Tab-separated table of C-alpha atoms and ligand atoms in Angstrom:
chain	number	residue	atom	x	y	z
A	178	UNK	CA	-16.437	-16.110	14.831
A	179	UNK	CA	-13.322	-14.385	13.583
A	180	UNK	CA	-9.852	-15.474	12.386
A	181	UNK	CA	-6.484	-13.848	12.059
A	182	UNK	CA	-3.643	-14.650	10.341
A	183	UNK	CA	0.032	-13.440	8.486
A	184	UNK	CA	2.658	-15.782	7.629
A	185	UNK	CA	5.189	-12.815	7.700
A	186	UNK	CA	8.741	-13.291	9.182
A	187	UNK	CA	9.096	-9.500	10.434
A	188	UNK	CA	12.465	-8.246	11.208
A	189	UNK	CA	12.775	-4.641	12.128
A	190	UNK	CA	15.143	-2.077	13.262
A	191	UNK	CA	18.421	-0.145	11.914
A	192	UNK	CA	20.583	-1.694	9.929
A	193	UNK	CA	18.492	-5.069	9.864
A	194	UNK	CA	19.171	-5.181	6.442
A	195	UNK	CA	22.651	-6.525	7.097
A	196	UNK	CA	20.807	-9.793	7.756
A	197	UNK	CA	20.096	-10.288	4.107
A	198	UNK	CA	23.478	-12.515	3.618
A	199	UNK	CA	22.275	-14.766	6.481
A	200	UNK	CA	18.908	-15.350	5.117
A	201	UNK	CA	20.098	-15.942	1.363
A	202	UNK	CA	22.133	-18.281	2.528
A	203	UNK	CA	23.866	-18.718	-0.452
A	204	UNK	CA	20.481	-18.950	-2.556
A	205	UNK	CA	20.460	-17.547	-6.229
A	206	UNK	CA	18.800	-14.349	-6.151
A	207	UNK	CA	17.142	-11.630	-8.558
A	208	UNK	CA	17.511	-8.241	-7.027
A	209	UNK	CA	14.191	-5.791	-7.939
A	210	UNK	CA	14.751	-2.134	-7.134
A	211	UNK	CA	14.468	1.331	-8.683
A	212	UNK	CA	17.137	2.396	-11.334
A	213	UNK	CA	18.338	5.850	-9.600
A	214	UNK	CA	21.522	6.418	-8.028
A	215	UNK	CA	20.786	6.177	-3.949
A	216	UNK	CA	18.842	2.721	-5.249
A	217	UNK	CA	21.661	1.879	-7.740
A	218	UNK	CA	24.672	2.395	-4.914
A	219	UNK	CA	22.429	0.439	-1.993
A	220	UNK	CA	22.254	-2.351	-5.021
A	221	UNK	CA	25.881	-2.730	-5.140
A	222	UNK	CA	26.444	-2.569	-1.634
A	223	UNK	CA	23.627	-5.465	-1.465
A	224	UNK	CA	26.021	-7.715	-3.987
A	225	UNK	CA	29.176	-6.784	-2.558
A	226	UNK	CA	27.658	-8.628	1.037
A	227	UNK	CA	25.507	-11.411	-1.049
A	228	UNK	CA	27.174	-11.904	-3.943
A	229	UNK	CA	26.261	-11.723	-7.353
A	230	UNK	CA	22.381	-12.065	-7.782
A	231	UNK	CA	20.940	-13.405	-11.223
A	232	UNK	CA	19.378	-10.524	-12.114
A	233	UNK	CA	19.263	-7.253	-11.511
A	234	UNK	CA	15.388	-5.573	-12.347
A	235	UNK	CA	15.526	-2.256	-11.964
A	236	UNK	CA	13.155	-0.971	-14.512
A	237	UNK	CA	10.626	-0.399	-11.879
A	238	UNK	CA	8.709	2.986	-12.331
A	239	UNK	CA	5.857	4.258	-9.349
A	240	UNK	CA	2.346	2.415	-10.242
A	241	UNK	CA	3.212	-0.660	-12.121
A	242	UNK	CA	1.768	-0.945	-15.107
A	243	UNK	CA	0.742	-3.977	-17.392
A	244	UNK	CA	3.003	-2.121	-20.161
A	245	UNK	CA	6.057	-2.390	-17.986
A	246	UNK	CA	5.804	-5.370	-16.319
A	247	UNK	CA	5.651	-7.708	-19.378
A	248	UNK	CA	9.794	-6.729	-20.347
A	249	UNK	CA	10.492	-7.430	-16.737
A	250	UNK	CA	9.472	-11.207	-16.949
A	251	UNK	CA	10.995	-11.277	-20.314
A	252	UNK	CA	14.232	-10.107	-18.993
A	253	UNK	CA	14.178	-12.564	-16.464
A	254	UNK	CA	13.131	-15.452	-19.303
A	255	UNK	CA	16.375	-14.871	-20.616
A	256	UNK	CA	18.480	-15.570	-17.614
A	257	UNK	CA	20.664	-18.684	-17.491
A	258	UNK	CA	19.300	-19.509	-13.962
A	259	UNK	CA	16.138	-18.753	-12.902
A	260	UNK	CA	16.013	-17.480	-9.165
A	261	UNK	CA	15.513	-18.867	-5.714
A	262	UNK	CA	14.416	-15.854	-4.281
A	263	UNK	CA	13.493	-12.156	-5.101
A	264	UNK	CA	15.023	-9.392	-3.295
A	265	UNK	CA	12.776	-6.497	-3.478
A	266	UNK	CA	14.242	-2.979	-2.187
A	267	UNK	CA	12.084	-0.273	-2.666
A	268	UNK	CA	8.245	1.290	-2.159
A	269	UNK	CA	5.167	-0.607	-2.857
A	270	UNK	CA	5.980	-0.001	-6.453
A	271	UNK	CA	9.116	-2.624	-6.309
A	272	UNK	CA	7.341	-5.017	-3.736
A	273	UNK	CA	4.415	-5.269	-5.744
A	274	UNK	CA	6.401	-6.056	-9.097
A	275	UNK	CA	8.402	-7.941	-7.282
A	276	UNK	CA	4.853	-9.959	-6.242
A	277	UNK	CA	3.960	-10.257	-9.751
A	278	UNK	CA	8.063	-11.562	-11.210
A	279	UNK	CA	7.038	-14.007	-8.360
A	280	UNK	CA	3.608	-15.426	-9.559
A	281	UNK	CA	4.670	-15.154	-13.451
A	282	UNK	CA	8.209	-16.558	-12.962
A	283	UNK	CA	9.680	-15.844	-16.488
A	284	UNK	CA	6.195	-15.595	-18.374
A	285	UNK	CA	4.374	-12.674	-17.670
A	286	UNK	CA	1.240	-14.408	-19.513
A	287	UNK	CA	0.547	-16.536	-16.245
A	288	UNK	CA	-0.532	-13.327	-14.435
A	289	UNK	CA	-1.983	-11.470	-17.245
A	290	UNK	CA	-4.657	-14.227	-17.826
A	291	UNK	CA	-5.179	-14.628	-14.291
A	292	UNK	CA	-5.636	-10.407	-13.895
A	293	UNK	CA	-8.219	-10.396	-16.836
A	294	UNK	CA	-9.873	-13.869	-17.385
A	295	UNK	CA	-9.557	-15.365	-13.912
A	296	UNK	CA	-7.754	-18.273	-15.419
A	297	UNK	CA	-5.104	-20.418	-14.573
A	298	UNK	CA	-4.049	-19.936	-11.173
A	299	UNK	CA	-2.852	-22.933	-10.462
A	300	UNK	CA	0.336	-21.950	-13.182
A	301	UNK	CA	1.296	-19.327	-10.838
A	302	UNK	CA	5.391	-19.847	-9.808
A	303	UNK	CA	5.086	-17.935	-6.839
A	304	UNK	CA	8.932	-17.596	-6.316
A	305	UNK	CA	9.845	-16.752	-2.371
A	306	UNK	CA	10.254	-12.872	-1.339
A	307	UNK	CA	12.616	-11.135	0.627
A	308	UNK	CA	10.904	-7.752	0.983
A	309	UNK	CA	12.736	-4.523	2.216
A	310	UNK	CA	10.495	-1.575	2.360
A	311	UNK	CA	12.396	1.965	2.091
A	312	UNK	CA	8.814	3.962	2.252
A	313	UNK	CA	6.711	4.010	5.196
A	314	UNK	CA	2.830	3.288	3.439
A	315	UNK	CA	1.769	0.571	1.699
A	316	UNK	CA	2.143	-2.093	4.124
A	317	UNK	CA	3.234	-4.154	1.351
A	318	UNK	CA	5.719	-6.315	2.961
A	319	UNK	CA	3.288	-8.486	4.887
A	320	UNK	CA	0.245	-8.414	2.387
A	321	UNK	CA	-0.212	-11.241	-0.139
A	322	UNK	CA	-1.560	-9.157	-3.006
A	323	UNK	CA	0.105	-6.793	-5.431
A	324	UNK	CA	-1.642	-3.546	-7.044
A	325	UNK	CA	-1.216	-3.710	-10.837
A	326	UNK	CA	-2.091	-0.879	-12.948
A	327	UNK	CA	-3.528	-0.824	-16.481
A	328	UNK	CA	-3.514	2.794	-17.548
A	329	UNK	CA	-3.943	2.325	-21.227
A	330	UNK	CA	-7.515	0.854	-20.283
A	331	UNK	CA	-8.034	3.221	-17.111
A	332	UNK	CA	-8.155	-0.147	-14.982
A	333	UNK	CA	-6.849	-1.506	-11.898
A	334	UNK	CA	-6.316	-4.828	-10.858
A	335	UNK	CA	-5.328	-6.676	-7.610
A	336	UNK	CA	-2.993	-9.478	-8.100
A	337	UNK	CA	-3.952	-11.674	-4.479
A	338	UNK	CA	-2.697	-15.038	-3.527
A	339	UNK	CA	-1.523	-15.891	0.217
A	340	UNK	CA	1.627	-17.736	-1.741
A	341	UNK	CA	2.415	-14.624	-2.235
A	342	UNK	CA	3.122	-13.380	1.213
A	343	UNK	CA	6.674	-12.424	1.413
A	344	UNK	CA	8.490	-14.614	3.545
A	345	UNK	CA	10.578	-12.250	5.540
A	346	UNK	CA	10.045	-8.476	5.694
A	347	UNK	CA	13.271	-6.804	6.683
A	348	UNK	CA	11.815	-3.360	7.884
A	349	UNK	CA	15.326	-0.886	8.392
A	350	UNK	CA	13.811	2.480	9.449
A	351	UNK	CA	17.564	3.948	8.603
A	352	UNK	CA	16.800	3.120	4.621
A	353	UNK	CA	13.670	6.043	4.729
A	354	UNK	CA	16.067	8.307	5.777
A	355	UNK	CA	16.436	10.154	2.459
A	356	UNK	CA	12.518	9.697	1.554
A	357	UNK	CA	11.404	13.756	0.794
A	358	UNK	CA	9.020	15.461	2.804
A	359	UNK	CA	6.249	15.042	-0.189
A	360	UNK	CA	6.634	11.037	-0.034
A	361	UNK	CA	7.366	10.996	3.458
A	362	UNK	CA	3.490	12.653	3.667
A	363	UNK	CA	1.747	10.788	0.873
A	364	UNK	CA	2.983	7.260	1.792
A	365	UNK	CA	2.322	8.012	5.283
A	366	UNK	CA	-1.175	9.261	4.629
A	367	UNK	CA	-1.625	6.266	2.820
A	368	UNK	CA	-0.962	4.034	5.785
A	369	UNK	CA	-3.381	5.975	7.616
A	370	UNK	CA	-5.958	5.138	5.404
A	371	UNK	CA	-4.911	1.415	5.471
A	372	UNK	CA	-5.576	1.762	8.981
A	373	UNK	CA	-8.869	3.533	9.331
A	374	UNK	CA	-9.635	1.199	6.322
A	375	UNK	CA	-9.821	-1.881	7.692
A	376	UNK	CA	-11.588	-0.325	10.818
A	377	UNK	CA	-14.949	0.685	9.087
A	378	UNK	CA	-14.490	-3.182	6.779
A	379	UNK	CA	-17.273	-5.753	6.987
A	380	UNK	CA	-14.025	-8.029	7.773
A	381	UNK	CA	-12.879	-6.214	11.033
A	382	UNK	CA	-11.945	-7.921	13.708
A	383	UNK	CA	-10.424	-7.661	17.567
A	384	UNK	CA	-6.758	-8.556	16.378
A	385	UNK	CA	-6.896	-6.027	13.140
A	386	UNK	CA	-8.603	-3.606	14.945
A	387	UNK	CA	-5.537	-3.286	17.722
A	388	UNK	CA	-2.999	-3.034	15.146
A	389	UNK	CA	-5.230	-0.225	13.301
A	390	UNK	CA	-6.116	1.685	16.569
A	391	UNK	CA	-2.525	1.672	17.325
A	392	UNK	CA	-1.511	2.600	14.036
A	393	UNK	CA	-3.452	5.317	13.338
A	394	UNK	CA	-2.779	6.891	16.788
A	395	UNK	CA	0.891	6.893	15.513
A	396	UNK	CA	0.615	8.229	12.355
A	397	UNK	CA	-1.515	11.141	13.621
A	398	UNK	CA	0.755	12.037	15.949
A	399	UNK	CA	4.448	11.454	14.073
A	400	UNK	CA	3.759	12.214	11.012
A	401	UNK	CA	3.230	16.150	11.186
A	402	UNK	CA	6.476	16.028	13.378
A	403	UNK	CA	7.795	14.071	10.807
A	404	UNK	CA	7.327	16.346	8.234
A	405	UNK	CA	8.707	19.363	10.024
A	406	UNK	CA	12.066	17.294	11.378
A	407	UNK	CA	13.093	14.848	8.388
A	408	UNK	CA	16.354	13.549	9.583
A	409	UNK	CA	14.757	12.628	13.060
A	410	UNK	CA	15.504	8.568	13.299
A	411	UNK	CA	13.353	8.139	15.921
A	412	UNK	CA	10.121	9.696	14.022
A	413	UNK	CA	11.435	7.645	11.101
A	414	UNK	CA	11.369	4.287	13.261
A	415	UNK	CA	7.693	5.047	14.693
A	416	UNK	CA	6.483	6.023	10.806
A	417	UNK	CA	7.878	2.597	9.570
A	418	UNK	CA	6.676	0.474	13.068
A	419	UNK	CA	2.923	2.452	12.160
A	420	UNK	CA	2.791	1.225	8.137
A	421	UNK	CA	3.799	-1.722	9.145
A	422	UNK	CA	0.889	-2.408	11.735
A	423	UNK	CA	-1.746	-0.708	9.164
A	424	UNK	CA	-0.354	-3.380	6.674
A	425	UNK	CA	-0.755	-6.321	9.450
A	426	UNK	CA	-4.523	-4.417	10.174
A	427	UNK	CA	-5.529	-4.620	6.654
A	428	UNK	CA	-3.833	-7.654	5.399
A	429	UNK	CA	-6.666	-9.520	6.675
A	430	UNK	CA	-9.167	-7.305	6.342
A	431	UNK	CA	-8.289	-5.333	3.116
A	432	UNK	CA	-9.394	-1.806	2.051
A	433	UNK	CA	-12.430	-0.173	1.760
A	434	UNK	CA	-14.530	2.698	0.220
A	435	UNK	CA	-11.633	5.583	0.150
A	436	UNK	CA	-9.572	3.059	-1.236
A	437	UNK	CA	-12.172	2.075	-3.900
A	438	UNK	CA	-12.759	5.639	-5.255
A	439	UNK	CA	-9.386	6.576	-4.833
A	440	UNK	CA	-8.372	4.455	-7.569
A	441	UNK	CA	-10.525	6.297	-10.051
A	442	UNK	CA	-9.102	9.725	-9.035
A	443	UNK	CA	-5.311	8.415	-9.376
A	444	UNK	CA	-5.909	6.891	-12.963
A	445	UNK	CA	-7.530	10.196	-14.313
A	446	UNK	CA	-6.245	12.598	-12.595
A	447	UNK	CA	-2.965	11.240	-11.592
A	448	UNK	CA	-3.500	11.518	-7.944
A	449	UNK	CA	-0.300	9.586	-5.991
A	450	UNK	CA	-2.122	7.041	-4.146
A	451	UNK	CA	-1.429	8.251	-0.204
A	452	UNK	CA	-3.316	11.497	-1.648
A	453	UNK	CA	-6.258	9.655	-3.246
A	454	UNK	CA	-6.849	7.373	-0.686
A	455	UNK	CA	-6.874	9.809	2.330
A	456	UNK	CA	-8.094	13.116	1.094
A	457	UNK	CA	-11.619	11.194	1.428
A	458	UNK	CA	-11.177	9.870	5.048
A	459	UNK	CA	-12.688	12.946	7.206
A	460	UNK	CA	-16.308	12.075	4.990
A	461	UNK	CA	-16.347	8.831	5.269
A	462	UNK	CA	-15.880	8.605	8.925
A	463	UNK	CA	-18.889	11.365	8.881
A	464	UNK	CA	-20.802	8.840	7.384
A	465	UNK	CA	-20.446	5.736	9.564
A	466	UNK	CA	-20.012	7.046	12.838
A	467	UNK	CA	-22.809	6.298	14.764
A	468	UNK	CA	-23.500	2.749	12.179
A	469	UNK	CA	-21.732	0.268	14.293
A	470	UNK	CA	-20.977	-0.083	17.765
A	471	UNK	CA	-17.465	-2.077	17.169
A	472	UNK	CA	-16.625	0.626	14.905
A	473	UNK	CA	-17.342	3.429	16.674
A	474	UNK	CA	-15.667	2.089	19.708
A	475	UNK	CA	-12.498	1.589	17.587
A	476	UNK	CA	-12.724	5.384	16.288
A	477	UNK	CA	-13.009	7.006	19.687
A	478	UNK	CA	-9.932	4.830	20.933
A	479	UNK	CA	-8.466	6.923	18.225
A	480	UNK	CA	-9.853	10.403	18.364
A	481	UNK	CA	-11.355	10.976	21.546
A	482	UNK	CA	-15.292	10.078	22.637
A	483	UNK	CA	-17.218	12.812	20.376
A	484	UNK	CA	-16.722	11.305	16.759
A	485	UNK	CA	-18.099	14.337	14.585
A	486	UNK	CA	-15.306	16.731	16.262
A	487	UNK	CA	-12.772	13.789	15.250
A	488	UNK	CA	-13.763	13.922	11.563
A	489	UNK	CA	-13.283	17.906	11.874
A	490	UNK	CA	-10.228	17.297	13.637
A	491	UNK	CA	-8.916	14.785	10.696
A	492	UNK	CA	-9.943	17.266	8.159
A	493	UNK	CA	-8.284	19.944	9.477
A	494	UNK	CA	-4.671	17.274	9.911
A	495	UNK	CA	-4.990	16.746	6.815
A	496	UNK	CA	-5.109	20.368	5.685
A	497	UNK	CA	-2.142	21.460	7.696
A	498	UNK	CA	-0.353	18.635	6.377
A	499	UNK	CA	-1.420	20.634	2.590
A	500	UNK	CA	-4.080	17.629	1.122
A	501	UNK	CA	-7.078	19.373	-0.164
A	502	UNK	CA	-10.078	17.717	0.912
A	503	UNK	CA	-12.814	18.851	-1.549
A	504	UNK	CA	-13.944	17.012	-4.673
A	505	UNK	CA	-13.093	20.271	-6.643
A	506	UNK	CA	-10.148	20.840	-5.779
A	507	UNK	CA	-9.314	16.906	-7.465
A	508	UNK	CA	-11.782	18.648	-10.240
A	509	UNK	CA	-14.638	16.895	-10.124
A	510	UNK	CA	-17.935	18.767	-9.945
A	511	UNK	CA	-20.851	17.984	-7.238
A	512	UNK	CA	-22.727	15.175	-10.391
A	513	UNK	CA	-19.555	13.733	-11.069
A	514	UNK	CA	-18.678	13.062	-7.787
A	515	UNK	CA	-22.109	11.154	-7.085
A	516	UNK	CA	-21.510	9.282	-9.928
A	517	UNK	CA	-17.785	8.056	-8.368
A	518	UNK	CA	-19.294	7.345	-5.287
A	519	UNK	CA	-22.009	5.476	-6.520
A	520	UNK	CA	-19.301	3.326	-8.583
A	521	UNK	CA	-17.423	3.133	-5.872
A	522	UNK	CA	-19.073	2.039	-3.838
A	523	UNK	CA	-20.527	-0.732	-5.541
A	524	UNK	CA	-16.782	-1.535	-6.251
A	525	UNK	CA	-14.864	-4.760	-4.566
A	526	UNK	CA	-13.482	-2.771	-2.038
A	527	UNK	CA	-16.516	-0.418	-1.952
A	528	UNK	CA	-18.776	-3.284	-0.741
A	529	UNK	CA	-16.150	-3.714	2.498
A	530	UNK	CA	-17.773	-0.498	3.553
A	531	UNK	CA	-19.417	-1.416	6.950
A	532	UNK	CA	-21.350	2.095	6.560
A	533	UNK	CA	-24.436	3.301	4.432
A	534	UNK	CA	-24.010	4.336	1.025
A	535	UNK	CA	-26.680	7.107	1.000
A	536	UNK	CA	-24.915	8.644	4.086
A	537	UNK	CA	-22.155	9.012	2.748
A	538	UNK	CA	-23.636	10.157	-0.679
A	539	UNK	CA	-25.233	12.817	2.240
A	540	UNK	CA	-22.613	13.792	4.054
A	541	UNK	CA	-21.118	15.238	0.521
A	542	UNK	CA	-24.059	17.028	-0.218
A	543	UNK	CA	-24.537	18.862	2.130
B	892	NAD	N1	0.341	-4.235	-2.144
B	892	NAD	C1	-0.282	-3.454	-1.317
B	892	NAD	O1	-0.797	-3.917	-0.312
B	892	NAD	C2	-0.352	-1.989	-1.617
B	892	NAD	C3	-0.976	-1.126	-0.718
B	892	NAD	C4	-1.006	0.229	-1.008
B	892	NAD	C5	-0.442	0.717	-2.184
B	892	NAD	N2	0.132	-0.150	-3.067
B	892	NAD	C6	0.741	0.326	-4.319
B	892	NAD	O2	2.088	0.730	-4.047
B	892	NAD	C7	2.463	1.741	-4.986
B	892	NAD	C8	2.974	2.952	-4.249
B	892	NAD	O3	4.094	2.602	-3.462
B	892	NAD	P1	4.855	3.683	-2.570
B	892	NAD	O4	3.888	4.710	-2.140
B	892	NAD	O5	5.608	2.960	-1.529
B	892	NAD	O6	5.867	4.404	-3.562
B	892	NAD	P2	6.610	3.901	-4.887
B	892	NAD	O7	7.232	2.588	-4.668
B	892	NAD	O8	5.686	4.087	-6.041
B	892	NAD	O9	7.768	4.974	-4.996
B	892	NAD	C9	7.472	6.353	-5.217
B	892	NAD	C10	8.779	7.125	-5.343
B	892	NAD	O10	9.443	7.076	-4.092
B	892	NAD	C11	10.837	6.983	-4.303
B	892	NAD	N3	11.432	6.380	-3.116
B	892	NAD	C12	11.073	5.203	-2.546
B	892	NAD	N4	11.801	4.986	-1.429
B	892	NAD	C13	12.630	6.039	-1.292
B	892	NAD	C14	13.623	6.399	-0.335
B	892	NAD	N5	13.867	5.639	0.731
B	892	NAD	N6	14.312	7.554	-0.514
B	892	NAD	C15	14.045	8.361	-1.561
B	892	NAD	N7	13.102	8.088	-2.513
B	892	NAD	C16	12.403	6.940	-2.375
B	892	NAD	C17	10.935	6.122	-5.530
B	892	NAD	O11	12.132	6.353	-6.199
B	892	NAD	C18	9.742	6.548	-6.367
B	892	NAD	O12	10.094	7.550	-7.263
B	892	NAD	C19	1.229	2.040	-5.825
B	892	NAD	O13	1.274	1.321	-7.028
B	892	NAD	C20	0.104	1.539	-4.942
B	892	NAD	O14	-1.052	1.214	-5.668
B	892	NAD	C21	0.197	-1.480	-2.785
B	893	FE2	FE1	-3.182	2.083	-0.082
């Protein structure tokens, strides 16, 4: 028995974003986006179509953190009006703070209790979202959780509540246009792992798996093109169509292992998360091909029938694409890196990890 669902009102293609007047609909807004100048112009051009919002939040750094998020909510305490709707412009970075403004309304409290005592759900706000991705990764627009960052403790936590599935994603390829080659490859690695994520997840199933196969397939194939031809709108379109079926893949199945250590290797090392969470992939797939039958199946729709020459085949993408693949080279030495997997793997995500723990411990130690 399996299940499938996403709430998700996707709307996708150039210029979709000129929609956004329509669907405010004359709604008080808070607009959530980055404070730099392409981010600060496509803000103004936003309230010049839908009027004035009631807030502008643009303190939004990459990684939200616990420290940042708090003056956010207080900002928004101090508005006249509080908002219909948030309109969040950015990376996973603004959709995911934009997620948490939601839950916590004007008191950031409401989410920090619920992030580190499990209390108190039921005071979540969980304010409507208009999301409007501008990277191509984190699939953020049609999952229901938000990553929040606590890098004064070296902790991560995930912020989940299907409330707080946005209700429309507006998905405009032409807004990833300026995205540089280094985030064009790290959210897009990212969004591979999403999708070869939630294929080797206890909570697979035939619906995920289709977007994930299909996913994957694209992003191997685009995004070295991609890299090497920037301003191609057509490579831009497929990258944004691929994150967005990884995100549909894993929103009901959610990460896994390479997700689970890579959270450990971005907080002390200061990894960006499409790097963490893919430079493992080529290992892990060592280690459960062969485990599961549905699995493996999925894999070879990917990368051909022999599975071990698809892991070397991954590794070496991933290398001509620049990510360094050893645990060295993120400097961690052979006992250290045991010890992370052993962590990790007994992590939340870790334990989503359809594959054996001591092959995978293997397949680094040899
Ligand atoms: N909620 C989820 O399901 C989910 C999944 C994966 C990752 N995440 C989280 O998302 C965050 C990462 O998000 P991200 O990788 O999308 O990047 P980001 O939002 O952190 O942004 C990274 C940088 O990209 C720049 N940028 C974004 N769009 C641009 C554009 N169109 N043109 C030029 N520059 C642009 C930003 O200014 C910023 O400096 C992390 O905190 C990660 O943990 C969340
Ligand atoms: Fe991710």
């Amino acid at each position: 028995m399996w299940s499938f669902s996403n709430p998700v009102n996707i709307q996708f293609g150039e210029g979709v974003l000129s929609r956004l007047p329509e669907l405010l609909d004359g709604q008080n807004y808070a607009l959530l986006t980055y404070d730099e100048p392409w981010f600060s112009a496509l803000a103004d051009q936003v309230i010049s179509q839908c009027g004035v919002p009631v807030a502008v939040l643009n303190q939004i750094v990459p990684n939200p953190d616990i420290k940042d998020l708090l003056p956010l909510c207080q900002q928004l305490s101090e508005m006249p009006v509080q908002p219909d709707v948030l309109v969040a412009i950015g990376g996973g970075s603004v959709i995911d703070t934009a997620k948490v403004v939601a839950a916590a309304g004007e008191d950031f409290d409401r989410v920090y209790q619920l992030l580190t005592q499990g209390k108190g759900r039921e005071e979540l706000v969980c304010t409507p979202i208009i999301a409007v991705p501008t990277t191509s990764g984190t699939g953020s627009e049609v999952t229901c959780w938000a990553t929040v960052w606590d890098s004064a403790h070296e902790r991560k936590y995930s912020l989940a509540d299907p409330r707080l599935y946005p209700q429309v994603a507006l998905c405009d390829p032409s807004l990833t246009h300026e995205l540089p080659e280094f985030l064009t490859i790290c959210t897009g690695l990212d969004a591979l792992s999403h999708a070869l994520e939630s294929i080797w997840n206890k909570n697979n199933n035939p619906v995920s798996s289709t977007y994930a196969v299909d996913a994957a397939r694209i992003i191997l194939n685009v995004l070295p093109e991609l890299a090497a031809d920037l301003n191609n709108a057509a490579l831009r379109s497929r990258m944004m169509e691929a994150a967005l079926k990884a995100g549909l893949a894993f929103s009901n199945t959610k990460t896994s292992i390479a997700h689970n250590i890579s959270y450990e290797v971005t907080l002390r090392r200061g990894t960006p998360h499409g790097i963490a969470c893919s430079f493992t992939l080529p290992y892990v797939m060592r280690s459960v091909s062969g485990e599961n039958s549905v699995c493996d199946q999925a894999l070879k729709a990917i990368f051909g029938e022999d599975l071990a020459a698809g892991s070397d085949y991954l590794e070496n993408w991933l290398k001509d694409l620049g990510i360094k693949v050893q645990p060295e080279d993120y400097q961690y030495d052979p006992a250290d890196w045991q010890r992370l997997l052993t962590s990790a793997l007994a992590g939340e995500r870790g334990k989503n990890f359809i594959g054996q723990g001591e092959a995978l411990l293997t397949s680094y130690a040899v």
